[in-house]
């Protein structure tokens, strides 16, 4: 796999950051990746503040916003990446191949992380964060390249109701239809049929990045595509900002109302969750766009730009370091054998911050370490494009 990454990942060394980039999108992407790394790497999973862990089932926390934010950003980036190429006359067939190539690399990187470092293919988890990103990127890109803006909007809505219809009316043997309980719903049933033995290790009976729940996740990405069209338009920047906030609040309202019939649920990626989190994403992007691209206040955003320019790289590297930290063992001062991660957590963080704040301190240190590594790449103008 590492050899494949070397041969397929293109490393671009550029003299300057492309001025046509939407800087606020890089800021939003960088902040989202930093948040993802923060919540994925506590010192101890036994000591995590509630907002830094996922909601147990229905409902949402800060952590539940991060993944849909990233998919939304992927959608916006699709428009900016492909629209310019289309305007320059790139053949569509080349763009389709680019989409397929990037999809396979992202999916492959996800499998690599799921298997690393033991690579037990008999139980390796097939789905995951990068795999869902790959699938959503693929379908959103194909819809973007083959349909009008109007049809892209239609697809984003249709997929939400297709998912809702399946969850409400498709019968599950021994369970029935219309349930949204853990492991007792149509999404879990499909996962058990197709992904049996290769699901999330914490459940083994359903996957939070499963097959059916990927359908509304594609809608999340398409909401980003529609936003990208809006931002590339010729309207005044203040008007663009205003409508980002208006549509964002509309998304929050619709998602909150829909929750009465279809619970907001990250694990199932319910349609109400997709709309609700897209509303949040619009508002956060609106703030970033106003302060960075309208007002030109960029100094505060520098760390997020550094993160955002190598987002996938830092996510994969963070995952590798995180897995190695629990793979290797060391001896504690009291003679206990423990993981490198736990040794660092107990001796350098929990020992003076306490278990809860020490766990948070460890996570923040991990974010800062990743930032330092990405800062080196940024200073050398090395941006790894997949």
Coordinates of N, CA and C in Angstrom, one line a residue, residues 23-35 288 292 298-311 314 367 371 374 378:
X23 N -9.7 31.3 0.0 CA -8.9 31.1 1.2 C -9.8 30.7 2.4
X24 N -11.0 31.3 2.4 CA -11.9 30.9 3.6 C -12.2 29.5 3.6
X25 N -12.2 28.8 2.4 CA -12.5 27.4 2.4 C -11.3 26.6 3.0
X26 N -10.1 27.1 2.7 CA -8.9 26.5 3.3 C -8.9 26.6 4.8
X27 N -9.4 27.8 5.3 CA -9.5 28.0 6.7 C -10.5 27.1 7.3
X28 N -11.7 27.0 6.7 CA -12.7 26.1 7.2 C -12.2 24.7 7.2
X29 N -11.6 24.3 6.1 CA -11.1 22.9 6.0 C -10.0 22.6 7.1
X30 N -9.1 23.6 7.3 CA -8.1 23.4 8.3 C -8.6 23.3 9.7
X31 N -9.6 24.2 10.0 CA -10.2 24.1 11.3 C -11.0 22.8 11.6
X32 N -11.6 22.3 10.5 CA -12.3 21.1 10.6 C -11.4 19.9 10.8
X33 N -10.3 19.9 10.1 CA -9.3 18.8 10.3 C -8.7 18.8 11.7
X34 N -8.4 20.1 12.1 CA -7.8 20.2 13.5 C -8.8 19.7 14.5
X35 N -10.1 20.0 14.3 CA -11.1 19.5 15.2 C -11.2 18.0 15.2
X288 N -16.3 32.5 8.0 CA -14.9 32.5 7.5 C -14.8 33.3 6.2
X292 N -12.4 36.5 6.2 CA -11.1 36.2 5.4 C -11.2 36.8 4.0
X298 N -6.7 37.8 7.6 CA -6.1 36.5 7.4 C -5.1 36.1 8.5
X299 N -4.5 37.0 9.2 CA -3.5 36.6 10.1 C -3.9 35.6 11.2
X300 N -5.1 35.8 11.7 CA -5.6 34.9 12.7 C -5.8 33.5 12.2
X301 N -6.1 33.4 10.9 CA -6.4 32.1 10.3 C -5.2 31.3 9.8
X302 N -4.0 31.9 10.0 CA -2.8 31.2 9.4 C -2.7 29.8 9.8
X303 N -2.8 29.4 11.1 CA -2.7 28.0 11.5 C -3.7 27.1 10.7
X304 N -4.9 27.6 10.5 CA -5.9 26.8 9.9 C -5.6 26.6 8.4
X305 N -5.0 27.7 7.8 CA -4.6 27.6 6.4 C -3.5 26.5 6.2
X306 N -2.5 26.5 7.2 CA -1.5 25.5 7.2 C -2.1 24.1 7.2
X307 N -3.0 23.9 8.1 CA -3.7 22.6 8.2 C -4.5 22.3 6.9
X308 N -5.2 23.3 6.4 CA -6.1 23.1 5.3 C -5.4 22.8 3.9
X309 N -4.2 23.2 3.8 CA -3.5 23.0 2.5 C -3.0 21.6 2.4
X310 N -2.9 20.8 3.5 CA -2.5 19.4 3.5 C -3.4 18.6 4.3
X311 N -4.7 18.7 4.1 CA -5.7 18.2 5.0 C -5.7 16.6 5.0
X314 N -2.4 15.3 6.7 CA -2.3 15.4 8.2 C -3.3 14.4 8.8
X367 N -2.6 17.7 18.4 CA -2.9 18.7 17.3 C -1.7 19.6 17.0
X371 N 0.4 20.1 13.6 CA 0.5 21.4 13.1 C 2.0 21.7 12.7
X374 N 2.9 19.9 9.6 CA 2.3 20.5 8.4 C 2.9 21.9 8.1
X378 N 4.4 23.4 4.7 CA 3.9 24.7 4.2 C 5.0 25.6 3.9

